[in-house]
Short mmCIF file of C-alpha atoms in Angstrom, two decimals:
data_model
loop_
_atom_site.label_atom_id
_atom_site.label_comp_id
_atom_site.label_asym_id
_atom_site.label_seq_id
_atom_site.Cartn_x
_atom_site.Cartn_y
_atom_site.Cartn_z
CA MET A 972 0.97 13.44 28.74
CA VAL A 973 -1.95 13.73 26.47
CA SER A 974 -2.89 10.26 25.28
CA MET A 975 -3.03 9.45 21.67
CA ALA A 976 -4.89 6.14 22.14
CA ASN A 977 -7.53 7.35 19.70
CA VAL A 978 -4.97 8.29 16.74
CA LYS A 979 -3.55 4.86 17.15
CA LYS A 980 -6.84 3.35 17.17
CA ALA A 981 -8.13 5.47 14.12
CA THR A 982 -4.81 4.55 12.53
CA ARG A 983 -5.07 0.93 12.63
CA THR A 984 -8.96 0.91 11.74
CA GLY A 985 -7.98 3.20 8.85
CA HIS A 986 -5.28 1.10 7.72
CA ALA A 987 -7.65 -1.99 7.77
CA ALA A 988 -10.39 -0.21 5.49
CA LYS A 989 -7.82 1.41 3.34
CA SER A 990 -6.05 -1.49 2.45
CA SER A 991 -9.08 -3.43 1.66
CA GLY A 992 -10.55 -0.71 -0.32
CA LEU A 993 -13.90 -0.82 1.78
CA ILE A 994 -14.44 2.69 3.47
CA ALA A 995 -18.29 2.27 4.02
CA VAL A 996 -20.61 4.92 5.62
CA ALA A 997 -20.96 5.41 9.03
CA GLY A 998 -17.50 3.50 9.77
CA LYS A 999 -19.22 0.24 9.05
CA ARG A 1000 -18.27 -2.52 6.54
CA PRO A 1001 -20.72 -3.94 4.20
CA PRO A 1002 -21.02 -7.55 4.12
CA ILE A 1003 -18.27 -9.16 1.80
CA SER A 1004 -18.37 -12.25 -0.24
CA PRO A 1005 -15.98 -15.18 0.10
CA ARG A 1006 -14.58 -14.29 -3.52
CA ALA A 1007 -14.11 -10.61 -2.64
CA LEU A 1008 -12.41 -11.65 0.77
CA GLN A 1009 -10.02 -13.86 -1.01
CA SER A 1010 -9.12 -10.82 -3.50
CA VAL A 1011 -8.50 -8.66 -0.69
CA LYS A 1012 -6.05 -11.08 1.00
CA ARG A 1013 -4.21 -11.46 -2.37
CA LYS A 1014 -4.10 -7.88 -2.45
CA GLU A 1015 -2.81 -7.49 0.95
CA ALA A 1016 -0.05 -10.40 0.29
CA ILE A 1017 1.30 -8.45 -3.05
CA LEU A 1018 1.61 -5.06 -0.93
CA ALA A 1019 3.46 -6.73 1.74
CA ALA A 1020 5.64 -8.61 -0.70
CA ALA A 1021 6.14 -5.53 -2.60
CA LEU A 1022 7.36 -3.74 0.70
CA GLU A 1023 9.81 -6.78 1.11
CA GLU A 1024 11.00 -6.31 -2.44
CA PHE A 1025 11.28 -2.64 -2.68
CA SER A 1026 13.28 -2.49 0.61
CA ALA A 1027 15.56 -5.28 -0.37
CA SER A 1028 16.20 -3.92 -4.08
CA GLY A 1029 15.25 -0.32 -4.30
CA PHE A 1030 12.40 0.75 -6.67
CA ALA A 1031 14.60 0.73 -9.98
CA ALA A 1032 15.82 -3.02 -9.66
CA THR A 1033 12.33 -4.65 -8.19
CA ARG A 1034 10.56 -6.70 -10.74
CA LEU A 1035 7.05 -7.61 -10.60
CA ASP A 1036 8.01 -11.52 -11.18
CA ASP A 1037 9.78 -11.40 -7.65
CA VAL A 1038 6.97 -9.41 -6.15
CA ALA A 1039 4.40 -12.45 -7.51
CA ASN A 1040 6.85 -15.12 -6.31
CA ARG A 1041 7.11 -13.81 -2.74
CA ALA A 1042 3.50 -13.16 -2.71
CA GLY A 1043 2.45 -16.75 -3.81
CA VAL A 1044 0.61 -15.38 -6.80
CA ALA A 1045 0.88 -15.53 -10.33
CA LYS A 1046 2.33 -12.06 -12.16
CA GLY A 1047 -0.96 -11.68 -13.95
CA THR A 1048 -2.76 -11.43 -10.44
CA ILE A 1049 -0.76 -8.39 -9.74
CA TYR A 1050 -2.15 -6.73 -12.87
CA LEU A 1051 -5.74 -7.29 -11.58
CA HIS A 1052 -5.02 -4.88 -8.69
CA PHE A 1053 -2.28 -2.64 -10.09
CA ARG A 1054 -1.69 -1.31 -13.44
CA ASP A 1055 2.19 -0.99 -13.07
CA LYS A 1056 4.92 -0.72 -10.63
CA GLU A 1057 4.66 2.71 -9.86
CA MET A 1058 0.90 2.23 -9.18
CA LEU A 1059 1.73 -0.56 -6.83
CA PHE A 1060 4.35 1.60 -4.97
CA GLN A 1061 1.77 4.45 -4.65
CA GLU A 1062 -0.70 2.12 -3.11
CA LEU A 1063 1.97 0.78 -0.77
CA ILE A 1064 2.37 4.44 0.38
CA ARG A 1065 -1.47 4.80 0.77
CA ALA A 1066 -1.72 1.75 2.54
CA GLN A 1067 1.19 2.34 5.12
CA LEU A 1068 0.98 5.87 5.73
CA SER A 1069 -2.34 7.66 4.37
CA PRO A 1070 -4.46 6.39 7.70
CA LEU A 1071 -1.81 7.46 10.02
CA VAL A 1072 -1.67 11.05 8.23
CA ALA A 1073 -5.70 11.20 8.42
CA ALA A 1074 -5.66 10.23 11.92
CA LEU A 1075 -3.61 13.10 12.66
CA GLU A 1076 -5.67 15.25 10.65
CA GLY A 1077 -8.79 14.23 12.54
CA ALA A 1078 -6.93 14.26 16.13
CA PRO A 1079 -8.52 16.74 18.47
CA LEU A 1080 -5.32 18.59 19.27
CA ALA A 1081 -5.99 22.36 18.62
CA ASP A 1082 -6.46 23.05 22.42
CA LEU A 1083 -3.48 21.32 23.71
CA PRO A 1084 0.04 22.83 24.73
CA MET A 1085 2.06 22.83 21.66
CA ARG A 1086 4.86 21.15 23.45
CA SER A 1087 2.50 18.30 24.58
CA VAL A 1088 1.38 17.88 21.08
CA ALA A 1089 5.12 17.46 20.03
CA GLU A 1090 5.86 14.99 22.73
CA ASN A 1091 2.80 12.98 21.88
CA LEU A 1092 4.07 13.32 17.86
CA ILE A 1093 7.24 11.83 18.71
CA ASP A 1094 5.62 9.12 20.64
CA LEU A 1095 3.42 8.13 17.54
CA PHE A 1096 6.49 8.61 15.18
CA VAL A 1097 8.48 5.87 17.34
CA ARG A 1098 5.90 3.50 17.67
CA GLU A 1099 4.13 3.87 14.49
CA ILE A 1100 6.77 4.68 11.93
CA PHE A 1101 10.28 4.05 13.25
CA GLY A 1102 8.96 1.04 15.20
CA THR A 1103 7.48 -0.68 12.23
CA ARG A 1104 7.83 -1.33 8.27
CA ARG A 1105 6.59 2.40 7.55
CA LYS A 1106 10.14 3.27 8.25
CA ASP A 1107 11.00 1.49 5.22
CA VAL A 1108 8.78 3.33 3.07
CA LEU A 1109 10.29 6.46 3.95
CA ARG A 1110 13.86 5.25 3.28
CA LEU A 1111 12.57 4.40 0.09
CA ILE A 1112 11.42 7.84 -1.04
CA ILE A 1113 14.72 9.25 0.13
CA ALA A 1114 16.83 7.02 -1.60
CA GLU A 1115 14.70 6.64 -4.95
CA GLY A 1116 12.64 10.24 -5.14
CA PRO A 1117 15.34 12.13 -6.84
CA ARG A 1118 15.62 9.33 -9.60
CA PHE A 1119 11.60 8.79 -9.98
CA PRO A 1120 10.11 12.38 -9.37
CA LYS A 1121 6.55 11.23 -9.87
CA LEU A 1122 6.88 8.95 -6.80
CA ALA A 1123 8.51 11.62 -4.85
CA GLU A 1124 5.67 14.17 -5.98
CA PHE A 1125 2.96 11.24 -5.13
CA TYR A 1126 4.47 11.13 -1.82
CA TYR A 1127 4.47 14.79 -1.18
CA ARG A 1128 1.11 15.41 -1.98
CA GLU A 1129 -0.26 11.95 -0.35
CA VAL A 1130 1.68 12.61 3.03
CA VAL A 1131 4.24 15.38 3.30
CA GLU A 1132 1.82 18.42 2.22
CA ARG A 1133 -0.78 16.93 4.57
CA LEU A 1134 1.21 16.84 7.68
CA LEU A 1135 2.85 20.05 7.13
CA GLY A 1136 -0.57 21.57 7.05
CA VAL A 1137 -1.15 19.97 10.58
CA LEU A 1138 2.03 21.42 11.74
CA ARG A 1139 1.51 24.76 10.50
CA ARG A 1140 -1.76 25.08 11.95
CA LEU A 1141 -0.80 24.02 15.32
CA ALA A 1142 2.34 26.18 15.22
CA GLN A 1143 0.07 29.22 14.45
CA ARG A 1144 -2.07 28.44 17.23
CA ALA A 1145 0.63 28.11 19.49
CA VAL A 1146 2.00 31.54 18.35
CA ASP A 1147 -1.52 33.09 18.94
CA LYS A 1148 -1.57 31.67 22.40
CA GLY A 1149 2.16 33.00 23.22
CA GLU A 1150 3.46 29.38 23.51
CA LEU A 1151 6.28 30.10 20.68
CA PRO A 1152 8.17 33.56 20.65
CA ASN A 1153 8.02 33.79 16.92
CA ASP A 1154 6.59 32.32 14.00
CA SER A 1155 9.38 30.18 12.67
CA LEU A 1156 7.68 26.85 12.97
CA VAL A 1157 4.65 28.51 11.07
CA ARG A 1158 6.86 29.34 8.25
CA PHE A 1159 9.08 26.36 8.47
CA PRO A 1160 7.07 23.35 9.88
CA GLN A 1161 9.41 21.20 8.23
CA LEU A 1162 11.74 21.94 11.24
CA LEU A 1163 9.38 20.00 13.39
CA GLY A 1164 9.65 16.49 11.26
CA ALA A 1165 13.39 17.18 10.54
CA PRO A 1166 14.67 15.01 13.54
CA GLY A 1167 12.73 12.00 12.03
CA ILE A 1168 14.14 12.30 8.92
CA VAL A 1169 17.72 12.32 10.28
CA ALA A 1170 16.50 9.12 12.78
CA ILE A 1171 15.42 7.54 9.74
CA VAL A 1172 18.75 8.05 7.57
CA TRP A 1173 21.05 7.53 10.53
CA SER A 1174 19.57 4.32 11.31
CA GLY A 1175 19.99 3.04 7.66
CA LEU A 1176 23.50 4.19 7.55
CA PHE A 1177 25.15 4.38 11.02
CA GLU A 1178 22.88 2.22 13.36
CA ARG A 1179 25.60 -0.84 13.52
CA TRP A 1180 28.31 1.65 14.72
CA ALA A 1181 26.46 4.17 16.86
CA PRO A 1182 22.85 3.31 17.72
CA LEU A 1183 20.51 6.30 18.35
CA ASP A 1184 18.10 6.51 21.00
CA VAL A 1185 15.33 8.07 18.90
CA ARG A 1186 12.89 9.02 21.58
CA ALA A 1187 15.42 10.84 23.57
CA PHE A 1188 17.02 12.38 20.33
CA MET A 1189 13.58 13.75 19.49
CA HIS A 1190 12.98 15.10 23.08
CA ALA A 1191 16.41 16.81 23.24
CA TYR A 1192 15.51 18.57 19.77
CA LEU A 1193 12.29 19.92 21.60
CA ASP A 1194 14.35 21.38 24.42
CA LEU A 1195 15.92 23.40 22.01
CA ILE A 1196 12.92 24.83 20.69
CA PHE A 1197 10.58 25.14 23.98
CA GLY A 1198 13.22 25.06 26.44
CA LYS A 1199 14.30 22.16 28.56
CA GLY A 1200 11.43 20.49 30.38
CA ARG A 1201 8.21 18.40 29.45
CA GLY A 1202 4.84 19.69 28.23
CA ALA A 1203 2.03 20.54 30.50
#
C-alpha cells in the first residue's frame, strides 16, 4: 500500500492554518500577538459550537444565540467574525474540508496504480471524514442543500468540483496506461465517490439496526470496478 502520511500531515497543517486565517509565505506563521491569538481561539470556539448546533438542529433551526451560548461568547462576537449564519456555515465547510481537498490536490499520486490510489483514498475517507465530525458537515449538506441552494453551490465549488477534478485526472491517466477498460470513470468520476455518500446516508438512517463496515463496503465496490484483489 502507498502511504498517505503526507496527505494526512498536510490536512492537519492546513486545517490549523485555515482555521486561524494565518497562511504565511513559505509555510511559516508570522508572530501573533496575545490579542490576535485570543481572537483566533474565539473563532475556533464559534466554529466548533456551530458544528454542534447545526448537527443537532439543522441549518434552518439553528440560532446564532444558541451558537454563542455554546461557544461561551456574546452573540455580538460572532458578528465580529461572520456576517451572518450563512457565512458561518461556509467558513465551517472551509475549516473542516478545504484543507483535506487541498492536500489531495497537491498529493503526488499521478504515477501510482489507480487501484492503489483508490484504496488509499478509502483509508483517508474512513479516517479523516467518516471517523470525524467532517461526516456531520456532509450530512448537513445532503439534508439542507435542497432548501438552501446557495449553501449547496458553495459546497460544490469549494469541495465537490475540486475533488471531481482530482478523480477525473487520475481516471484519465489510468485509461491512458491501460489500467481501466473504458473512460466511464473519466466521464463520471462521481462513481468513485458514490460509496462514501451511501455510507454517510446509511450511518445516519440505519446504523442502529444494521451497522456497516464502511472500509470493507468500499473495498468491495473497488472489486466491482477493478476486479477482485488489492492494488499493486
